[in-house]
GROMACS .gro file of C-alpha atoms in nm:
model
  154
    1MET     CA    1   9.490   2.838   5.079
    2GLN     CA    2   9.773   3.058   5.201
    3PRO     CA    3   9.713   3.286   5.499
    4PHE     CA    4   9.646   3.638   5.379
    5SER     CA    5   9.760   3.921   5.602
    6ASN     CA    6   9.793   4.297   5.628
    7VAL     CA    7   9.491   4.389   5.417
    8THR     CA    8   9.285   4.699   5.487
    9ASN     CA    9   8.914   4.653   5.417
   10THR     CA   10   8.606   4.866   5.445
   11SER     CA   11   8.287   4.706   5.571
   12ALA     CA   12   7.946   4.767   5.419
   13SER     CA   13   7.886   5.029   5.687
   14GLY     CA   14   8.201   5.217   5.586
   15ILE     CA   15   8.413   5.105   5.883
   16ASP     CA   16   8.779   5.049   5.807
   17PHE     CA   17   8.944   4.749   5.963
   18HIS     CA   18   9.277   4.576   5.923
   19LEU     CA   19   9.252   4.208   5.826
   20ASP     CA   20   9.550   4.054   6.003
   21VAL     CA   21   9.472   3.686   5.942
   22PHE     CA   22   9.270   3.509   5.674
   23ARG     CA   23   9.276   3.130   5.655
   24VAL     CA   24   9.062   2.853   5.516
   25THR     CA   25   9.180   2.548   5.708
   26THR     CA   26   9.082   2.186   5.760
   27PHE     CA   27   9.150   2.008   6.090
   28LYS     CA   28   9.119   1.636   6.158
   29GLN     CA   29   8.958   1.467   6.456
   30GLY     CA   30   9.173   1.507   6.768
   31TYR     CA   31   9.316   1.848   6.677
   32HIS     CA   32   9.344   2.077   6.983
   33PHE     CA   33   9.471   2.435   6.990
   34LYS     CA   34   9.531   2.506   7.359
   35SER     CA   35   9.405   2.809   7.549
   36HIS     CA   36   9.524   3.141   7.410
   37SER     CA   37   9.400   3.493   7.338
   38HIS     CA   38   9.451   3.761   7.073
   39GLU     CA   39   9.477   4.138   7.063
   40ARG     CA   40   9.233   4.127   6.772
   41VAL     CA   41   8.874   4.024   6.707
   42GLU     CA   42   8.860   3.665   6.581
   43LEU     CA   43   8.582   3.531   6.363
   44ILE     CA   44   8.548   3.158   6.303
   45TYR     CA   45   8.300   3.037   6.040
   46VAL     CA   46   8.238   2.663   5.993
   47LEU     CA   47   8.223   2.555   5.629
   48ARG     CA   48   8.177   2.184   5.704
   49GLY     CA   49   8.197   1.944   5.998
   50SER     CA   50   8.194   2.049   6.362
   51CYS     CA   51   8.418   2.157   6.646
   52VAL     CA   52   8.399   2.294   6.998
   53MET     CA   53   8.549   2.598   7.161
   54PHE     CA   54   8.602   2.646   7.531
   55ILE     CA   55   8.563   3.018   7.598
   56GLU     CA   56   8.577   3.173   7.943
   57ASN     CA   57   8.466   2.847   8.111
   58GLU     CA   58   8.185   2.781   7.862
   59LEU     CA   59   8.177   2.499   7.605
   60ILE     CA   60   8.048   2.619   7.266
   61SER     CA   61   7.958   2.370   6.993
   62LEU     CA   62   7.992   2.489   6.632
   63THR     CA   63   7.851   2.312   6.328
   64LYS     CA   64   7.820   2.391   5.956
   65GLU     CA   65   7.732   2.757   5.887
   66ASN     CA   66   7.779   2.858   6.253
   67SER     CA   67   8.005   3.151   6.327
   68ILE     CA   68   8.152   3.293   6.641
   69PHE     CA   69   8.309   3.628   6.720
   70VAL     CA   70   8.570   3.613   6.996
   71LEU     CA   71   8.654   3.955   7.135
   72PRO     CA   72   9.012   4.069   7.205
   73TYR     CA   73   9.196   3.934   7.512
   74THR     CA   74   8.945   3.650   7.561
   75ASN     CA   75   9.097   3.314   7.657
   76HIS     CA   76   8.972   3.034   7.433
   77ASP     CA   77   9.073   2.698   7.292
   78PHE     CA   78   8.963   2.503   6.988
   79GLN     CA   79   8.905   2.126   6.962
   80VAL     CA   80   8.785   1.884   6.696
   81HIS     CA   81   8.604   1.576   6.826
   82SER     CA   82   8.399   1.493   6.517
   83THR     CA   83   8.517   1.198   6.308
   84GLU     CA   84   8.462   1.401   5.990
   85GLY     CA   85   8.688   1.682   6.112
   86VAL     CA   86   8.611   2.047   6.042
   87LYS     CA   87   8.681   2.305   5.773
   88ILE     CA   88   8.673   2.667   5.889
   89VAL     CA   89   8.732   3.021   5.776
   90GLN     CA   90   8.936   3.209   6.035
   91LEU     CA   91   8.960   3.587   6.029
   92GLU     CA   92   9.142   3.804   6.278
   93PHE     CA   93   9.101   4.175   6.238
   94THR     CA   94   9.164   4.500   6.414
   95PRO     CA   95   8.914   4.781   6.367
   96ASP     CA   96   9.087   5.111   6.297
   97LYS     CA   97   8.944   5.244   6.620
   98LEU     CA   98   8.988   5.024   6.924
   99LEU     CA   99   8.955   5.241   7.235
  100SER     CA  100   9.047   5.122   7.582
  101ASP     CA  101   9.021   5.279   7.925
  102PRO     CA  102   9.261   5.244   8.223
  103SER     CA  103   9.064   4.949   8.363
  104GLY     CA  104   9.122   4.747   8.044
  105ASN     CA  105   8.771   4.779   7.901
  106TYR     CA  106   8.764   4.850   7.528
  107THR     CA  107   8.520   4.972   7.267
  108LEU     CA  108   8.523   4.866   6.903
  109ILE     CA  109   8.421   5.183   6.721
  110GLY     CA  110   8.179   5.096   6.440
  111PHE     CA  111   8.114   4.739   6.552
  112HIS     CA  112   7.822   4.831   6.777
  113PHE     CA  113   7.666   4.485   6.771
  114LEU     CA  114   7.978   4.347   6.941
  115ASN     CA  115   7.992   4.629   7.197
  116SER     CA  116   7.624   4.578   7.277
  117LEU     CA  117   7.704   4.235   7.421
  118GLY     CA  118   7.796   4.392   7.754
  119LYS     CA  119   8.119   4.427   7.945
  120ASN     CA  120   8.128   4.068   8.074
  121VAL     CA  121   8.038   3.898   7.745
  122LYS     CA  122   8.349   3.794   7.552
  123PHE     CA  123   8.202   3.616   7.249
  124MET     CA  124   7.896   3.593   7.029
  125LYS     CA  125   7.784   3.274   6.851
  126ILE     CA  126   7.568   3.327   6.544
  127PRO     CA  127   7.405   3.011   6.403
  128ASN     CA  128   7.318   2.975   6.034
  129ASN     CA  129   7.311   3.341   5.932
  130PRO     CA  130   7.276   3.378   5.552
  131GLU     CA  131   7.434   3.726   5.553
  132ILE     CA  132   7.747   3.594   5.726
  133ARG     CA  133   7.756   3.294   5.489
  134ASP     CA  134   7.736   3.524   5.186
  135CYS     CA  135   8.002   3.753   5.333
  136MET     CA  136   8.237   3.459   5.400
  137GLU     CA  137   8.190   3.332   5.044
  138ARG     CA  138   8.268   3.680   4.909
  139ILE     CA  139   8.580   3.714   5.128
  140ILE     CA  140   8.704   3.371   5.018
  141ARG     CA  141   8.644   3.458   4.652
  142GLU     CA  142   8.810   3.801   4.675
  143ASN     CA  143   9.113   3.674   4.866
  144ARG     CA  144   9.153   3.381   4.625
  145MET     CA  145   9.159   3.633   4.337
  146LYS     CA  146   9.414   3.851   4.522
  147GLN     CA  147   9.631   3.544   4.583
  148GLU     CA  148   9.608   3.437   4.216
  149ASN     CA  149   9.696   3.789   4.100
  150SER     CA  150   9.989   3.800   4.340
  151ASP     CA  151  10.110   3.460   4.217
  152THR     CA  152  10.105   3.575   3.854
  153LEU     CA  153  10.322   3.876   3.941
  154ASN     CA  154  10.593   3.656   4.098
   0.00000   0.00000   0.00000
């Protein structure tokens, strides 16, 4: 599936956010994306297989139906050790309201569950959440339809 970018969405709670990256991607065993960070929130959702992320000196294992939110400016890398590889949904988005103070702390207006993690917490792993699974399926379906409609116009 082609990456989908520059889409404005509104969440169920009425919060606008800008979807900068949307990908459904498969990686084989041995794949390694070295340490990096983003200016956006990143959400990884595992459709099948498993992988690991190294985030702020912590090793996080992700398996089918696990998701992880990585907050902006958080160093992380991504590795696939499993022989079956991994298939993920990757979203990167910017909430319309991302406030920061002079010390570099930021607040994601409307995404209170992420802000509630605390100032030193840079990610949140969520295992096997049916609401996230349903949301990911809906996003995949809707973006596939947008891509098909775009293709027919070209």
